[in-house]
Coordinates of C-alpha atoms in Angstrom, one line a residue:
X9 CA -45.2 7.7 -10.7
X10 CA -43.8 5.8 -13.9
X11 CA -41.7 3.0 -13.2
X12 CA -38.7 4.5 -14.9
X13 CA -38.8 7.7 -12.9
X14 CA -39.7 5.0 -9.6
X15 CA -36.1 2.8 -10.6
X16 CA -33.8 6.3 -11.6
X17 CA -35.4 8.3 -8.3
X18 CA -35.1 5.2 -5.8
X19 CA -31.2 4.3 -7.1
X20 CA -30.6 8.3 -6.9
X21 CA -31.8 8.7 -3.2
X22 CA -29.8 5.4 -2.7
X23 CA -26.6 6.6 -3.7
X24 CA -27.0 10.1 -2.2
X25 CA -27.3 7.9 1.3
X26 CA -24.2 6.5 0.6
X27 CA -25.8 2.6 0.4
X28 CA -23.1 0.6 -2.0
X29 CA -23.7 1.0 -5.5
X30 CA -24.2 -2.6 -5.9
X31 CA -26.9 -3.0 -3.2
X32 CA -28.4 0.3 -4.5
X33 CA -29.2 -1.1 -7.9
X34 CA -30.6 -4.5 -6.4
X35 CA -33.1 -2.8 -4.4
X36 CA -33.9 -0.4 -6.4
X37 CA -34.6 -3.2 -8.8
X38 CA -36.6 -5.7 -6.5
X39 CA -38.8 -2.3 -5.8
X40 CA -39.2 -2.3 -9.5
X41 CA -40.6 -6.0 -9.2
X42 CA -43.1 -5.3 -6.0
X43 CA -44.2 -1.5 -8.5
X44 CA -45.7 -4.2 -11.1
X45 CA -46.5 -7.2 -9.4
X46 CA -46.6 -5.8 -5.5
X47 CA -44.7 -9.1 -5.0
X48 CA -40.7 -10.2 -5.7
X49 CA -40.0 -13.9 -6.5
X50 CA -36.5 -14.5 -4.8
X51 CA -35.7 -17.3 -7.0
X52 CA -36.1 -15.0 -10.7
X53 CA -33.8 -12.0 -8.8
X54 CA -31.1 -14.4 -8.2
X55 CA -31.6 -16.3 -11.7
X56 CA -31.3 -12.6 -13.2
X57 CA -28.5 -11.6 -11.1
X58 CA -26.7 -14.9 -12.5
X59 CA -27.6 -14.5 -15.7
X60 CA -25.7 -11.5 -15.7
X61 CA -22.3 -13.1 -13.9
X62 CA -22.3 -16.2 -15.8
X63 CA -20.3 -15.4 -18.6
X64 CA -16.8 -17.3 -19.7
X65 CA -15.2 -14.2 -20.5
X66 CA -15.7 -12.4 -17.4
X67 CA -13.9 -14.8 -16.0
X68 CA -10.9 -13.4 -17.3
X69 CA -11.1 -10.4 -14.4
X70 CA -9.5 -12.2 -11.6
X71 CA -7.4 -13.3 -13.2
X72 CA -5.9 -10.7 -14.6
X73 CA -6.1 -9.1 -11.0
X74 CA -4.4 -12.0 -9.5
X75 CA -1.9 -11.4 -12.2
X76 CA -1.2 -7.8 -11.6
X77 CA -0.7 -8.5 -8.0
X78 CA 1.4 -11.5 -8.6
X79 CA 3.5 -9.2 -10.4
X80 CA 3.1 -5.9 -8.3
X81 CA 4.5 -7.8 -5.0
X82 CA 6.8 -10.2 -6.8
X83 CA 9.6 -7.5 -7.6
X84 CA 8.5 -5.9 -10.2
X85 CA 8.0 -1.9 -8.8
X86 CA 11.8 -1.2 -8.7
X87 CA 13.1 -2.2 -11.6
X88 CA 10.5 -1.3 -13.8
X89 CA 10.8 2.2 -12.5
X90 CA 14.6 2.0 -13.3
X91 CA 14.1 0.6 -17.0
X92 CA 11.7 3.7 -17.1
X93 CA 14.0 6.5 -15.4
X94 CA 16.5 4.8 -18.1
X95 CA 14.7 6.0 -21.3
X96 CA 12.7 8.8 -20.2
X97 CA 14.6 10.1 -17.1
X98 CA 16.7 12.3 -18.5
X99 CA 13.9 14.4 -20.6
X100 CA 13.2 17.8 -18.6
X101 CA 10.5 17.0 -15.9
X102 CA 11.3 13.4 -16.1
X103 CA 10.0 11.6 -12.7
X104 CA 6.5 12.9 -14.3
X105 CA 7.5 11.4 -18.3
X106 CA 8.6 8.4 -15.8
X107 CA 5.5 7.9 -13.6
X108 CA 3.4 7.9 -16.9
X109 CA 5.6 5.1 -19.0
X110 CA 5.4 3.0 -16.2
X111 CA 1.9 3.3 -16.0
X112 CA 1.6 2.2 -19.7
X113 CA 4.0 -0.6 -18.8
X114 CA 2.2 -2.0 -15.9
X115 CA -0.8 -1.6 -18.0
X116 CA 0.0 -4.4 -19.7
X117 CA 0.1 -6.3 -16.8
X118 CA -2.6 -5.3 -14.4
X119 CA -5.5 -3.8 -16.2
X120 CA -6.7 -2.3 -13.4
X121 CA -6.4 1.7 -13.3
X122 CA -6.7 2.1 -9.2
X123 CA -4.5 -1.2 -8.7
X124 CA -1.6 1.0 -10.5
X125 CA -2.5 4.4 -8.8
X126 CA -2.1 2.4 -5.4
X127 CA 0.8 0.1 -6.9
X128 CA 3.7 1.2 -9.1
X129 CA 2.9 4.8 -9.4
X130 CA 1.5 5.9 -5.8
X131 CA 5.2 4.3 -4.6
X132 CA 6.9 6.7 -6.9
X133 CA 5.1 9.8 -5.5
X134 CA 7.4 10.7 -2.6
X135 CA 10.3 10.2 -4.8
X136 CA 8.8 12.9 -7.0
X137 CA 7.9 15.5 -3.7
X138 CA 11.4 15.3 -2.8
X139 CA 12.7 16.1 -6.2
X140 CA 10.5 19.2 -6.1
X141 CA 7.3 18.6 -7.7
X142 CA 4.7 19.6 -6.3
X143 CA 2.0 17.4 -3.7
X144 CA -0.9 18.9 -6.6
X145 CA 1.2 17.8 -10.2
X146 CA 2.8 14.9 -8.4
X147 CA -1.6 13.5 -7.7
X148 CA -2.6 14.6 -10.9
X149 CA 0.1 12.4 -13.0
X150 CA -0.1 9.7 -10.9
X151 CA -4.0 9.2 -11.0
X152 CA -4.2 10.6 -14.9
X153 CA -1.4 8.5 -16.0
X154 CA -3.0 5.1 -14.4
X155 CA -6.1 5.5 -16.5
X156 CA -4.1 3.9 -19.1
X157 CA -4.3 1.1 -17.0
X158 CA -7.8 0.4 -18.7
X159 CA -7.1 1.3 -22.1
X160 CA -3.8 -0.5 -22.9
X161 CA -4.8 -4.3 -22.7
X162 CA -5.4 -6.2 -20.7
X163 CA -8.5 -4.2 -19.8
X164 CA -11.2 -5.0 -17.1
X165 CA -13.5 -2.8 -18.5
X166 CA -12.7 -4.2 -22.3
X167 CA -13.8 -7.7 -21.1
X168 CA -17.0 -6.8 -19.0
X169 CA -17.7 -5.0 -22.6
X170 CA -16.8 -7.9 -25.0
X171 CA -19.0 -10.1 -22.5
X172 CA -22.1 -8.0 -22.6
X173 CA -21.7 -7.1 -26.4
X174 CA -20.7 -10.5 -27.5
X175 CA -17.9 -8.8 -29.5
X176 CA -13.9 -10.1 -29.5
X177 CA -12.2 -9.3 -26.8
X178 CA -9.0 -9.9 -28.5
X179 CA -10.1 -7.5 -30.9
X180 CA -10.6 -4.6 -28.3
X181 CA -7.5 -5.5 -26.5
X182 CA -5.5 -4.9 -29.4
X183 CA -7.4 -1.9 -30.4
X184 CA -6.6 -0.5 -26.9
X185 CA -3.2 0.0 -27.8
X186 CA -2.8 3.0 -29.8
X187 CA -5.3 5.1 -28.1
X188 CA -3.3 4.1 -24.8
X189 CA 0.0 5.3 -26.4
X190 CA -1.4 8.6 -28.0
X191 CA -2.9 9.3 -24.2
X192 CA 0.3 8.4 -22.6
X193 CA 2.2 10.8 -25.0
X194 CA -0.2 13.6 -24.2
X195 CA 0.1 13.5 -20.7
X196 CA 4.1 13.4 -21.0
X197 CA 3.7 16.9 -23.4
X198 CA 1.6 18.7 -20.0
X199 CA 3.8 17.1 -17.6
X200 CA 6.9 19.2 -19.4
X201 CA 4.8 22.2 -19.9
X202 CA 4.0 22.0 -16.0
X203 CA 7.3 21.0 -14.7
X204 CA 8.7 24.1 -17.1
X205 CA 6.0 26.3 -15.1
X206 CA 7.3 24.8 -11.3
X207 CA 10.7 24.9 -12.7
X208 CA 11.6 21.7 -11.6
X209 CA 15.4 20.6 -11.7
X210 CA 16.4 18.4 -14.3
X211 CA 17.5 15.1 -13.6
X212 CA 21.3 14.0 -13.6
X213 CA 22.8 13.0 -16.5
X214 CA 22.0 11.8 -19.8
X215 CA 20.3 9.3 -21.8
X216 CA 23.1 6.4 -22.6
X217 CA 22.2 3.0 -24.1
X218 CA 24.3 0.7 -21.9
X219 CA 22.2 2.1 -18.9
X220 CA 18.8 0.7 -21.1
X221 CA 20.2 -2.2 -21.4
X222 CA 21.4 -2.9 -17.9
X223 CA 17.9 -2.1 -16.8
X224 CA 16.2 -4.2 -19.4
X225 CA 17.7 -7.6 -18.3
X226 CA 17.1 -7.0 -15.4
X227 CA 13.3 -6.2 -15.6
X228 CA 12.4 -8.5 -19.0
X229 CA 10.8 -11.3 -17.1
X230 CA 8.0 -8.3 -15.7
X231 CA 8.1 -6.6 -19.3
X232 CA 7.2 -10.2 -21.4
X233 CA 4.2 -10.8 -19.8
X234 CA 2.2 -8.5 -22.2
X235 CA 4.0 -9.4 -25.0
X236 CA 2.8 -13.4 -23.7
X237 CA -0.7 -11.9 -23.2
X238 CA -1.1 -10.1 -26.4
X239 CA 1.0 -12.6 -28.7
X240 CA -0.5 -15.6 -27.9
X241 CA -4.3 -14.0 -28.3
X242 CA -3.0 -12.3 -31.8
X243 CA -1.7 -15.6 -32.5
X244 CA -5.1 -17.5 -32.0
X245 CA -3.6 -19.7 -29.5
X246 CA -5.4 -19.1 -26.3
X247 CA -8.3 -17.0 -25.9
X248 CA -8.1 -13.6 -23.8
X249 CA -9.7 -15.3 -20.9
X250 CA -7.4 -18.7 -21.4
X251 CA -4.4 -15.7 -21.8
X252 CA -5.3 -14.9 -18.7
X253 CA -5.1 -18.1 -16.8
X254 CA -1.1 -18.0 -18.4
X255 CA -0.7 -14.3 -17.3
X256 CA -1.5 -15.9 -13.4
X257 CA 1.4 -18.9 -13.7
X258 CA 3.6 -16.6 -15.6
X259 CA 2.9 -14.2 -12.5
X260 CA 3.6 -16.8 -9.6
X261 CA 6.9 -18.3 -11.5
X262 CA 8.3 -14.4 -12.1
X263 CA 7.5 -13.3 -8.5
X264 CA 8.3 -16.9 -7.0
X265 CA 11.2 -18.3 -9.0
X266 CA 12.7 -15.4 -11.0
X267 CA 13.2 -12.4 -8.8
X268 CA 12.0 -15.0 -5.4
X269 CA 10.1 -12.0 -3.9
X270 CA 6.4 -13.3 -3.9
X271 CA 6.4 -14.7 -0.1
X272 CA 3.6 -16.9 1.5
X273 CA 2.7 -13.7 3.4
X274 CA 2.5 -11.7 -0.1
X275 CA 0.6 -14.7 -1.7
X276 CA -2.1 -14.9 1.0
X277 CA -2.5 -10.9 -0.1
X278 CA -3.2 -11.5 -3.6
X279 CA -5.5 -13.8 -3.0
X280 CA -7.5 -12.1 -0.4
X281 CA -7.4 -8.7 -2.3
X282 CA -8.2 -10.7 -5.9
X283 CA -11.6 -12.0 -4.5
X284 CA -12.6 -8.8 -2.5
X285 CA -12.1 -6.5 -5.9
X286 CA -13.7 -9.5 -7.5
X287 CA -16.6 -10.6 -5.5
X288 CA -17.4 -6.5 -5.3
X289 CA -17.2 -6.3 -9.3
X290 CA -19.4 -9.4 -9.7
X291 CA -22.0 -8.2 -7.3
X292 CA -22.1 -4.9 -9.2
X293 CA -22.5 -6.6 -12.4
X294 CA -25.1 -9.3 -10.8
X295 CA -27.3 -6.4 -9.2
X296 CA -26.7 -4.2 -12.6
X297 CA -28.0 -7.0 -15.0
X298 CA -31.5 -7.2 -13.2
X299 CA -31.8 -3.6 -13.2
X300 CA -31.2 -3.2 -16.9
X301 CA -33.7 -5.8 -16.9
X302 CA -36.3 -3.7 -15.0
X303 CA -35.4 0.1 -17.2
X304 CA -35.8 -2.5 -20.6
X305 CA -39.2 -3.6 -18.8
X306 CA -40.0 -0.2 -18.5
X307 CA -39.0 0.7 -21.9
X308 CA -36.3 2.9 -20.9
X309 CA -34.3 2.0 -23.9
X310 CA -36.9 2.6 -26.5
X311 CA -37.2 6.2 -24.9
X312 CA -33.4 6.9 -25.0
X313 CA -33.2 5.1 -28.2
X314 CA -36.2 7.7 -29.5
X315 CA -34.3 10.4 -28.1
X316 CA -30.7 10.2 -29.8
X317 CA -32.0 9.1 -33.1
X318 CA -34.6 12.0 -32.7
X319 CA -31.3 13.9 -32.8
X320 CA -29.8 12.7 -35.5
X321 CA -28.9 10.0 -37.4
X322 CA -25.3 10.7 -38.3
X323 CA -22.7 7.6 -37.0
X324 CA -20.2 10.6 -35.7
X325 CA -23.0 12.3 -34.1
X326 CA -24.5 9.6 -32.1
X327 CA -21.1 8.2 -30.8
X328 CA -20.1 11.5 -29.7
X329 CA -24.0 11.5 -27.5
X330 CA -22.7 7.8 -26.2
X331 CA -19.5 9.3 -25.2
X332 CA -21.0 12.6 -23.6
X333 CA -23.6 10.0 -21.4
X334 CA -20.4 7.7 -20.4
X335 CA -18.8 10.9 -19.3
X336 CA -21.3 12.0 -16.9
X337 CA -22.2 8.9 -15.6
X338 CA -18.7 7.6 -14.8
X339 CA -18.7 11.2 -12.9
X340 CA -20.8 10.0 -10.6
X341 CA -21.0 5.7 -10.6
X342 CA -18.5 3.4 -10.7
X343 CA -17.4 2.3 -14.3
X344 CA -18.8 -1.8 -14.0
X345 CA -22.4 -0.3 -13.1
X346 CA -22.0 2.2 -15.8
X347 CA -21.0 -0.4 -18.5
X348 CA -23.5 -3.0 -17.3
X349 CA -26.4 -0.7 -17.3
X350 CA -25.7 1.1 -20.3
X351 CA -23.7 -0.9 -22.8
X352 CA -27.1 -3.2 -23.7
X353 CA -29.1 -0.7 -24.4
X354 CA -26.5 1.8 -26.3
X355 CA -25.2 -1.1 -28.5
X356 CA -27.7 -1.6 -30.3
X357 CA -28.4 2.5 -31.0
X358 CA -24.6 2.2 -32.4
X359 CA -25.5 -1.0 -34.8
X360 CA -28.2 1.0 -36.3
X361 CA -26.7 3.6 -37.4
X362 CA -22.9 1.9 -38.4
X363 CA -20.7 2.4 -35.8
X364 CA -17.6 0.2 -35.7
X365 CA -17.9 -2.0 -32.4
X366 CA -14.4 -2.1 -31.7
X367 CA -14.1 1.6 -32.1
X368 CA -17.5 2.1 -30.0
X369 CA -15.9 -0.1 -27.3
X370 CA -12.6 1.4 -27.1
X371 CA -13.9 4.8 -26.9
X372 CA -15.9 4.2 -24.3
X373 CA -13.1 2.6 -22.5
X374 CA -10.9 6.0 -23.4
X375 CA -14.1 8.3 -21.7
X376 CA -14.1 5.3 -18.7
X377 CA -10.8 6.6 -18.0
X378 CA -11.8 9.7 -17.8
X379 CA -14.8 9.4 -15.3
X380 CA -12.1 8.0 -12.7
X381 CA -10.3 10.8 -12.8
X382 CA -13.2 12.8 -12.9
X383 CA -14.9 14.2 -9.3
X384 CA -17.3 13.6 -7.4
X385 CA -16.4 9.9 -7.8
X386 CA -12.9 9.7 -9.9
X387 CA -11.6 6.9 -7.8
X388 CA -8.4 7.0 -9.0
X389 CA -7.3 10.8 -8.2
X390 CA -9.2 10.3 -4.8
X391 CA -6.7 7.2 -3.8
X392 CA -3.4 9.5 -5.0
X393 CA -5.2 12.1 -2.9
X394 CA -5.6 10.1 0.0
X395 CA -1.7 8.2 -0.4
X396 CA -0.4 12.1 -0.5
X397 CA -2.9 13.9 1.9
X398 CA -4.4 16.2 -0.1
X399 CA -7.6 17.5 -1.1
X400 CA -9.0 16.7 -4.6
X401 CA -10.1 20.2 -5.4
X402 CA -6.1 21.3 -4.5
X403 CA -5.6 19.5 -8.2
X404 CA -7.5 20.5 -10.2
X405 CA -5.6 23.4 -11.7
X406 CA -3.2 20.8 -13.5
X407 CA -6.4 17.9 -14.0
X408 CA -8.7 20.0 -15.7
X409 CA -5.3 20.3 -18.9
X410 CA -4.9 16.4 -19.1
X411 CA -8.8 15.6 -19.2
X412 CA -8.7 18.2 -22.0
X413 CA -5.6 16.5 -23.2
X414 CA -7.6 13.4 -23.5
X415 CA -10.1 14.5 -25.3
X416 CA -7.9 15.5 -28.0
X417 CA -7.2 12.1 -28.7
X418 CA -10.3 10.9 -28.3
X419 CA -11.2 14.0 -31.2
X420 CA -8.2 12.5 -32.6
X421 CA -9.2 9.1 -33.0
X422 CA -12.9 9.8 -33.9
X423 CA -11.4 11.4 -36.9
X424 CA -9.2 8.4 -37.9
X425 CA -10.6 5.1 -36.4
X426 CA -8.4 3.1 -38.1
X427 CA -5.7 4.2 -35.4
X428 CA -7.8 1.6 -33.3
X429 CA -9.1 -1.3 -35.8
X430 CA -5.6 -1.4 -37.4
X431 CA -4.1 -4.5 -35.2
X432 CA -7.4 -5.5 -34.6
X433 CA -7.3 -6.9 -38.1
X434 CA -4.0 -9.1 -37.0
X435 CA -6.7 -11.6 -35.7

């Protein structure tokens, strides 16, 4: 047996036995060491594993999770879903057009797609059920429209890419933000078309300026921290990582002082729940580093590097191959393995053949999204499942339209990537 079928078959079986994804790729890994040397020096896997954490802008990931919990306890749910119901409410099917803009808000805040299907949007499910939406379209909104969680910066994903690529993270950030608008918009199109087909009632009254504004002041201190995040990185002050290290005092003074929500009690969970989603992201990463080192070993990447340029060698053609392999392997592994494993060896295919590497890493961001809505793993409609009690398979009737929705803008933005380097070229 080759070592590349060895390291793909082991990490397979592993998964299927339900062994963390994490500790699947470290063994599988180390039994990549003991298949060519029959021995495993402890001290080059952890070197390996470090050499893969050890990076100043990953260190922007907790804390923009600290942030978006800061945030997400400190006050902000309520009254960002009142500034929402405000401008949007009033649009036929408008608790969906409502969920999704304050998913693009909050966004901006958490850059975490699963913090915002279990924070701000999984609240404002029930609200939706009562109003007569249905348990399926009520899911499906709330786990599509927090996708945009990873798209509309700050991302996670964006920085665990700019850190493996060495590319701007700034750059991708601000490159996030029209795709993240253009997929918010399309999801608010289908939710009409599907509350039109359920028949939904309208919601009360109409849209009125005054009502805006009383919402705005009283939710501005939640809504400035993008604008803090995203101006002072545009502006060259700070970098996206030092941004974030604001975004976390900006969080605790907004919660704490400004609204005075963020308790002791709601402090100790931000903490505990920042270095559990952490410490589980860094171990991925860690674990995913040495076994990229082990396919590279094995010359994985000059095979699948053979194999798409055997294909062609046309830019359009080979980011539209990257995007089909992020697709089905965020189906099936979490989206920090998928980038750590696959973003080295891909890069470099893209470079060869002229591919923007802001568009490359916004696009695969966009098709990240996707993969988490997208069974058997699509964490993010399995947590709006579980909140509501329902089956994922109950939704997909409405899913399958918004993941085809998405990949109109993606078509979209393939066709015109200057929709994505445009701000990019503010910095």
């Amino acid at each position: 047996m080759s070592m590349i079928a060895w390291l793909l078959l082991s990490f397979a079986i592993l998964m299927f036995l339900g062994v963390p994804i994490g500790i699947s790729l470290g063994l599988s890994a180390v039994g990549g060491l003991l298949f060519i040397n029959n021995s495993a020096d402890l001290m080059t896997v952890t070197k390996r594993m470090f050499e893969g954490m050890n990076s100043w802008a990953l260190l922007a990931i907790p804390l923009y999770t600290f942030a978006g919990y800061t945030m997400s306890k400190g006050g902000i749910s309520q009254r960002l879903m009142d500034f929402c119901y405000a401008i949007v409410g009033h649009i036929y099917g408008g608790l969906a057009h409502v969920n999704v803009l304050a998913s693009m808000i909050f966004a901006g805040i958490s850059g975490s797609a699963v913090a915002d299907t279990a924070g701000v949007s999984g609240m404002f499910m029930p609200t939706m059920v009562k109003k007569g939406y249905s348990k399926e379209l009520t899911v499906t909104v709330t786990g599509v429209s927090s996708t945009v969680g990873i798209i509309i910066p700050p991302s996670i994903p964006m920085v665990v890419i700019a850190g493996i690529c060495s590319i701007s993270t700034g750059k991708l950030f601000l490159g996030g933000i029209m795709p993240g608008i253009l997929i918010g918009l399309s999801q608010m199109i289908i939710s009409y078309i599907f509350a039109k087909k359920e028949k939904v009632q309208p919601e009360p009254g109409h849209f009125q300026l005054k009502e805006v504004w009383r919402t705005f002041k009283s939710s501005w201190p939640a809504l400035l921290m993008p604008v803090i995040i995203i101006g002072t990185i545009t502006a060259g002050i700070v970098s996206p990582t030092e941004a974030g290290a604001i975004a976390v005092v900006y969080g605790l003074i907004c919660g704490g002082l400004v609204y005075r929500e963020l308790k002791w009690a709601d402090l100790k969970f931000c903490f505990t729940e920042t270095v559990r989603v952490s410490a589980r992201i860094f171990v991925v990463i860690g674990c995913a580093k040495l076994y990229t080192i082990m396919l590279t070993t094995a010359g994985f990447d000059k095979w699948l590097t053979g194999a798409m340029l055997g294909v062609s060698t046309n830019p359009t053609v080979i980011l539209l191959m990257i995007l089909l392999l992020f697709f089905i392997v965020t189906m099936f592994m979490e989206s920090i393995a998928a980038l750590t494993l696959f973003m080295p060896i891909i890069f470099p295919i893209a470079m060869s053949v002229g591919i923007d590497p802001i568009v490359l890493g916004v696009l695969v961001t966009v098709m990240i999204g996707v993969g988490l809505v997208t069974p058997p793993v699509g964490m993010c409609i399995y947590v709006a499942c579980d909140i509501m009690k329902i089956t994922v398979g109950s939704t997909l009737k409405y899913l399958l339209w918004y993941i085809l929705g998405t990949f109109v803008v993606i078509a979209i933005l393939i066709a015109f990537p200057g929709l994505i380097t445009a701000f990019g070229a503010l910095i």
